[in-house]
GROMACS .gro file of C-alpha atoms in nm:
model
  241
    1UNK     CA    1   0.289   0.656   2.940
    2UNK     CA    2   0.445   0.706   2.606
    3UNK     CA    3   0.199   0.858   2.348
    4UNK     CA    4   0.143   0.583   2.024
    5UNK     CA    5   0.234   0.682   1.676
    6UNK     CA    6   0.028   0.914   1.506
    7UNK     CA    7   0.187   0.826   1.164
    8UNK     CA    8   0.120   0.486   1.000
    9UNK     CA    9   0.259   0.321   0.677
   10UNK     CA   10   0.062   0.029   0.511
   11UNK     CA   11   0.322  -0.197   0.384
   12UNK     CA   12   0.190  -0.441   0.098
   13UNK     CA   13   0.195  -0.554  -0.251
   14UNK     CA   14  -0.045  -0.477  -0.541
   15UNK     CA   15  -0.394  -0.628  -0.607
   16UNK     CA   16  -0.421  -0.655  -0.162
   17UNK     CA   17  -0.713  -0.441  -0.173
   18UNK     CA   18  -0.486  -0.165  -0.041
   19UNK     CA   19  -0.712   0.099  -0.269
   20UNK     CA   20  -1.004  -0.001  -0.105
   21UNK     CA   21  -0.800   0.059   0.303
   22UNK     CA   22  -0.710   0.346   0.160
   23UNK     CA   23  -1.022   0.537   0.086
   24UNK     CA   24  -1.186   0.382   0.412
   25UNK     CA   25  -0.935   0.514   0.634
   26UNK     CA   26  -0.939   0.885   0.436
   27UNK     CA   27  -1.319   0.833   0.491
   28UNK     CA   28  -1.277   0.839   0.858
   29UNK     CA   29  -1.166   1.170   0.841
   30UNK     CA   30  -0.917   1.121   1.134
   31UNK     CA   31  -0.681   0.849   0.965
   32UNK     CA   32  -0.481   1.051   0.746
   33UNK     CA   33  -0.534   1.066   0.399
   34UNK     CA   34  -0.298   0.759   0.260
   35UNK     CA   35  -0.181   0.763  -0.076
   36UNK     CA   36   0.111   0.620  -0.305
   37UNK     CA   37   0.328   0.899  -0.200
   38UNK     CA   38   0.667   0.782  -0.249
   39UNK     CA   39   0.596   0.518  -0.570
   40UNK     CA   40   0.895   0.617  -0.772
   41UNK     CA   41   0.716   0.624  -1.120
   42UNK     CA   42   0.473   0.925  -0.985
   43UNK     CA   43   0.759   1.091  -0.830
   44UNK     CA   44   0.683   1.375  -1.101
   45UNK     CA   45   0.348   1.395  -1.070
   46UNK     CA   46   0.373   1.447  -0.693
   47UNK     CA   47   0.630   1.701  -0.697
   48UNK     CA   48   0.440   1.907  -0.957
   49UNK     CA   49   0.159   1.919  -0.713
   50UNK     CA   50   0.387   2.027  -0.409
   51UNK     CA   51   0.508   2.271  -0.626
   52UNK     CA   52   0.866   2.138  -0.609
   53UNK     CA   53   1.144   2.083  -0.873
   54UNK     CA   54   1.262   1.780  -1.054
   55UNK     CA   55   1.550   1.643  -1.295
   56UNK     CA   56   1.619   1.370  -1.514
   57UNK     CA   57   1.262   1.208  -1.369
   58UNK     CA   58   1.327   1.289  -0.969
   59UNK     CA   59   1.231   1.513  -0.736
   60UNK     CA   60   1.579   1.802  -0.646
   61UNK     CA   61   1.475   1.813  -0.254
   62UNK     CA   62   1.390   1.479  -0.139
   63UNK     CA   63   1.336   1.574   0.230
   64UNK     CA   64   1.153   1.847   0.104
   65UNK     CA   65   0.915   1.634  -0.058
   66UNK     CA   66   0.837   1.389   0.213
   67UNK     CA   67   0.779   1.665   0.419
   68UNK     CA   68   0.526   1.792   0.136
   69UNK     CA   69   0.396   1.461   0.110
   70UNK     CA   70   0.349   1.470   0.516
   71UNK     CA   71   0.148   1.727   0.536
   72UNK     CA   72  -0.066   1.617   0.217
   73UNK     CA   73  -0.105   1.298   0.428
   74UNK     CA   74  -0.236   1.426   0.723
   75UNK     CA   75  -0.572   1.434   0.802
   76UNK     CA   76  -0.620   1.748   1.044
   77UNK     CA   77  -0.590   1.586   1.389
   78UNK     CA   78  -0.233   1.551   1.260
   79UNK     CA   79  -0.242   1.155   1.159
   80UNK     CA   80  -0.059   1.064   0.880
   81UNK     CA   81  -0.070   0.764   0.633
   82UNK     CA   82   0.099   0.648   0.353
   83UNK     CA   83   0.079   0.363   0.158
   84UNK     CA   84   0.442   0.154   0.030
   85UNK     CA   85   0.501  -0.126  -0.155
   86UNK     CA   86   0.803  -0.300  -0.126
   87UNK     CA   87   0.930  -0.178  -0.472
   88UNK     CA   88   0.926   0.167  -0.315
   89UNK     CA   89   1.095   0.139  -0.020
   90UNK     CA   90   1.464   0.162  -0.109
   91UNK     CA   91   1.386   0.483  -0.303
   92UNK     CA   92   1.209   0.644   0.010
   93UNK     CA   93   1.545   0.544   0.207
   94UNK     CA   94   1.785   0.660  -0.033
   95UNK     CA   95   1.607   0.977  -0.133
   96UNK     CA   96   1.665   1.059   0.232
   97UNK     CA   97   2.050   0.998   0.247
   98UNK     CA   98   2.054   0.661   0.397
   99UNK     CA   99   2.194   0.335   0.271
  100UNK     CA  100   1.863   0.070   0.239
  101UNK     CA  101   1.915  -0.202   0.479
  102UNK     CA  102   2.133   0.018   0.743
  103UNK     CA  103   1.926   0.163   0.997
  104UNK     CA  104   1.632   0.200   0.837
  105UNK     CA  105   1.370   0.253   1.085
  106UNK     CA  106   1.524   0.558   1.266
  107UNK     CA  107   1.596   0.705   0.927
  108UNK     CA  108   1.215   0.699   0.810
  109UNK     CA  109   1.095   0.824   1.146
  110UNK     CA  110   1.319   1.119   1.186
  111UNK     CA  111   1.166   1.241   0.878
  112UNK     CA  112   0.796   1.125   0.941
  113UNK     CA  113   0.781   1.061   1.331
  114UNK     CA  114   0.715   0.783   1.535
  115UNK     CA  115   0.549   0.518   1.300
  116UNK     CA  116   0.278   0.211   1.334
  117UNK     CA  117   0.314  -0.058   1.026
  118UNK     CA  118   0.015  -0.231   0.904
  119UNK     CA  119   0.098  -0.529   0.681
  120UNK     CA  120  -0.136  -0.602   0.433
  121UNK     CA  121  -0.106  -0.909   0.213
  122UNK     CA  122  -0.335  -1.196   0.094
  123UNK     CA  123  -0.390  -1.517   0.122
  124UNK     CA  124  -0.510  -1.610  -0.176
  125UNK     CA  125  -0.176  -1.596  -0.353
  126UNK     CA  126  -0.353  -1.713  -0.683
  127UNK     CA  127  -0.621  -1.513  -0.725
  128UNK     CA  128  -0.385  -1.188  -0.617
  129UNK     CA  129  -0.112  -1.301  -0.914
  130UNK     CA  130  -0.410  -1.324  -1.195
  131UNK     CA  131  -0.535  -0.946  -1.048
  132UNK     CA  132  -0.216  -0.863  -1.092
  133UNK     CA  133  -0.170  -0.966  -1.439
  134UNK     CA  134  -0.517  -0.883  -1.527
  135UNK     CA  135  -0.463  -0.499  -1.406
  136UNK     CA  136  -0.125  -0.549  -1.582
  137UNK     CA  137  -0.311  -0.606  -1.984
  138UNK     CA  138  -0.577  -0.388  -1.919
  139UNK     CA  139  -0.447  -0.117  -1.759
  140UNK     CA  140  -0.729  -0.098  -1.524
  141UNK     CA  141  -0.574  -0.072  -1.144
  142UNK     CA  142  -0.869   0.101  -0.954
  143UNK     CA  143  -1.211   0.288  -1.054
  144UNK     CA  144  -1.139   0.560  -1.285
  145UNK     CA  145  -0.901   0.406  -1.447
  146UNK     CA  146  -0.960   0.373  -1.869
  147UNK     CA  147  -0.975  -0.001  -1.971
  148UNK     CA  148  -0.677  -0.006  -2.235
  149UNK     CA  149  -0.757  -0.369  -2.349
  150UNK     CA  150  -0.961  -0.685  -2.311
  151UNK     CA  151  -0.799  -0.917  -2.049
  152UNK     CA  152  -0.692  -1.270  -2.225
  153UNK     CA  153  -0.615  -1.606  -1.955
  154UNK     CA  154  -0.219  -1.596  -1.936
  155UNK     CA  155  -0.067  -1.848  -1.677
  156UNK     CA  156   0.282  -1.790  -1.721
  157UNK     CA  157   0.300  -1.482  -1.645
  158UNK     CA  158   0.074  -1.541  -1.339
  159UNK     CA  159   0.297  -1.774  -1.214
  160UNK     CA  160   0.590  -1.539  -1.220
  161UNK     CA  161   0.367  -1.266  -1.049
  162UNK     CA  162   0.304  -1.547  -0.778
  163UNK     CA  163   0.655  -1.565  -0.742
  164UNK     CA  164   0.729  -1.194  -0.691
  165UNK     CA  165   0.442  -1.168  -0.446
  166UNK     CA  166   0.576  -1.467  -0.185
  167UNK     CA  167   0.970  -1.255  -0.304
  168UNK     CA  168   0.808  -0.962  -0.185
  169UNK     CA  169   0.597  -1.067   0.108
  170UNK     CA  170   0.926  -1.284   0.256
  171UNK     CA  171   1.143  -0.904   0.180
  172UNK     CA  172   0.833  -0.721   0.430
  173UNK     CA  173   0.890  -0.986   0.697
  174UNK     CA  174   1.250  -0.960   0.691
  175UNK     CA  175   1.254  -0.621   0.742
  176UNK     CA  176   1.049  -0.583   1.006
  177UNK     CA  177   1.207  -0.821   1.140
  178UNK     CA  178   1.544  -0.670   1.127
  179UNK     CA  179   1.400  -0.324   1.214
  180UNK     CA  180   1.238  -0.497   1.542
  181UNK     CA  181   0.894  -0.397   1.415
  182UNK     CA  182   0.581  -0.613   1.531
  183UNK     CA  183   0.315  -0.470   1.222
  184UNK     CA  184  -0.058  -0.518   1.260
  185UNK     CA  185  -0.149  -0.757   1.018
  186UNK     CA  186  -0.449  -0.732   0.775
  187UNK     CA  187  -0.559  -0.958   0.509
  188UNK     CA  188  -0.771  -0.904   0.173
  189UNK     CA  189  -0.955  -1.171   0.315
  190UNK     CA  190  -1.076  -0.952   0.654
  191UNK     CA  191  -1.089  -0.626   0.453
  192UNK     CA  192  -1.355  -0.771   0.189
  193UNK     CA  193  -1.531  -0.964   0.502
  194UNK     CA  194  -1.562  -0.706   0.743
  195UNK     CA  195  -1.443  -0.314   0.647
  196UNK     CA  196  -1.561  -0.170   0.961
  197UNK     CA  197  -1.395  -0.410   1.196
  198UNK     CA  198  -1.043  -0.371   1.020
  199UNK     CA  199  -1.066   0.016   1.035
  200UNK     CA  200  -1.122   0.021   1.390
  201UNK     CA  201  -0.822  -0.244   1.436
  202UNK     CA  202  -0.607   0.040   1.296
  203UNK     CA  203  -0.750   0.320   1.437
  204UNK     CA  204  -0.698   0.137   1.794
  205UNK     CA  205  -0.350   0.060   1.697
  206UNK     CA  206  -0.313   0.442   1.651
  207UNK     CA  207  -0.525   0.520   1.988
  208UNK     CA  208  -0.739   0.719   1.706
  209UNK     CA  209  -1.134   0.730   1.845
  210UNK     CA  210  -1.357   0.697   1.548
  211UNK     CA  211  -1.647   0.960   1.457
  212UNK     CA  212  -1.952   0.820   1.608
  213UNK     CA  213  -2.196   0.687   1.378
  214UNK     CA  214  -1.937   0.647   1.099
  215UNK     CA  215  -1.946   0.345   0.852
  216UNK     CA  216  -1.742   0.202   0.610
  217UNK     CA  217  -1.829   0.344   0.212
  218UNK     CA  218  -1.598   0.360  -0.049
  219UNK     CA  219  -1.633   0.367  -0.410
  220UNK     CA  220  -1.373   0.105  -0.466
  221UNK     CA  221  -1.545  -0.235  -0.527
  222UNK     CA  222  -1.425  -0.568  -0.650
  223UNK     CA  223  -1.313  -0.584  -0.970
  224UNK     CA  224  -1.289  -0.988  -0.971
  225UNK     CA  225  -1.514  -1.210  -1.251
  226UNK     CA  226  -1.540  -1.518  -1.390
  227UNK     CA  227  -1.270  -1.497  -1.590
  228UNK     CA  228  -1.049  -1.445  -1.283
  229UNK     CA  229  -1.179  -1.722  -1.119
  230UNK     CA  230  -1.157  -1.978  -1.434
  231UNK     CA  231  -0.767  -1.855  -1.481
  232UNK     CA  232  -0.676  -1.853  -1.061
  233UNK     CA  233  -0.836  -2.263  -1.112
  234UNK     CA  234  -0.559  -2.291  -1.423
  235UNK     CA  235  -0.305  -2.097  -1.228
  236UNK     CA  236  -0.324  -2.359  -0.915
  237UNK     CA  237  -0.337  -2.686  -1.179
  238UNK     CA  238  -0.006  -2.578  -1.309
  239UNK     CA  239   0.159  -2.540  -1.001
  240UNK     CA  240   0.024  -2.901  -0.874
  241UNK     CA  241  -0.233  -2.736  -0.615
   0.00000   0.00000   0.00000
């Protein structure tokens, strides 16, 4: 019986709650430790902590890099994770000699092994676009971050964000698609309703056996408000919803 992936990549868009997934499946201790790896404006920042070179704003050795960022990834039963957005992908593919949309799949796993997808998107299409913009003004994407600037209701640019989400969600589904990949699906929605149960979804995708007595903590919480609610409720009225 052939052994199941022991690498994963969560596959998603922004404001999906794929912070949150993140730190829950580092928690675990056996899920990897997933990060934004491969998102082309930290490129830098990631190479200076492998301790590799760059030029003009890129890493020199790309395969040298995702093998850096492999073993970063791992937790130490060997799973690895790695979080992608769809903005990323073609970089990841080029960077590793390949043309994006030509054979992708085989070119991504003979550089990071046999792989699981996990799709995470939401349904809430609204409410993602105004996180989206709200993280956008502010500058405030997860805890930690410094809050640049007060968030003000703008639903125009909302409704363009809602358009590059369903762009980008339809791009996911065509690739797998092509690629002949089944993911595991996971919404916002079941993340925020029941952490525990969408952890061990993944980690039986993986064939990964949970430390006994472990439970879902992070220090991510939802960042939502009024505000976001009063401006997703504007959002929908100008789209006739």
């Amino acid at each position: 019986m052939q052994e199941p992936p022991r690498s994963y990549v969560l596959c998603g868009t922004p404001r999906t709650g794929s912070t949150l997934l993140c730190s829950l499946l580092y928690s675990t201790g056996v899920l990897g430790r997933p990060e934004s790896y491969f998102r082309e404006p930290d490129e830098v920042a990631w190479a200076a902590r492998f301790g590799l070179a760059t030029e003009g704003g890129r890493v020199q050795d790309y395969r040298a890099f995702v093998n850096a960022a492999h073993g970063a990834g791992a937790s130490d039963n060997g799973v690895f994770g790695v979080r992608i957005m769809w903005g990323s992908l073609e970089r990841v593919i080029e960077g590793l000699g390949g043309v994006p949309g030509e054979y992708d799949l085989p070119i991504l796993e003979e550089a990071l092994g046999p792989l699981t997808f996990v799709h995470l998107r939401r349904e809430d299409i609204a409410a993602q676009a105004v996180s989206w913009c709200r993280a956008e003004q502010t500058g405030h994407w997860q805890r930690g971050d410094a809050i640049a600037r007060a968030p003000h209701q703008d639903v125009a640019r909302a409704r363009v964000l809602t358009g590059t989400i369903r762009e980008h969600n339809a791009a996911w589904r065509a690739w797998f698609e092509a690629n002949g990949i089944e993911p595991h699906t996971v919404t916002y929605e079941q993340l925020v309703g029941d952490r525990q149960r969408v952890v061990q979804g993944i980690a039986a995708k993986l064939a990964v056996e949970l430390p006994s007595g472990w439970r879902p903590r992070s220090p991510h919480r939802k960042q939502a408000d009024g505000l976001n609610r009063v401006w997703a409720d504007a959002l929908r009225r100008s789209m006739g919803r």
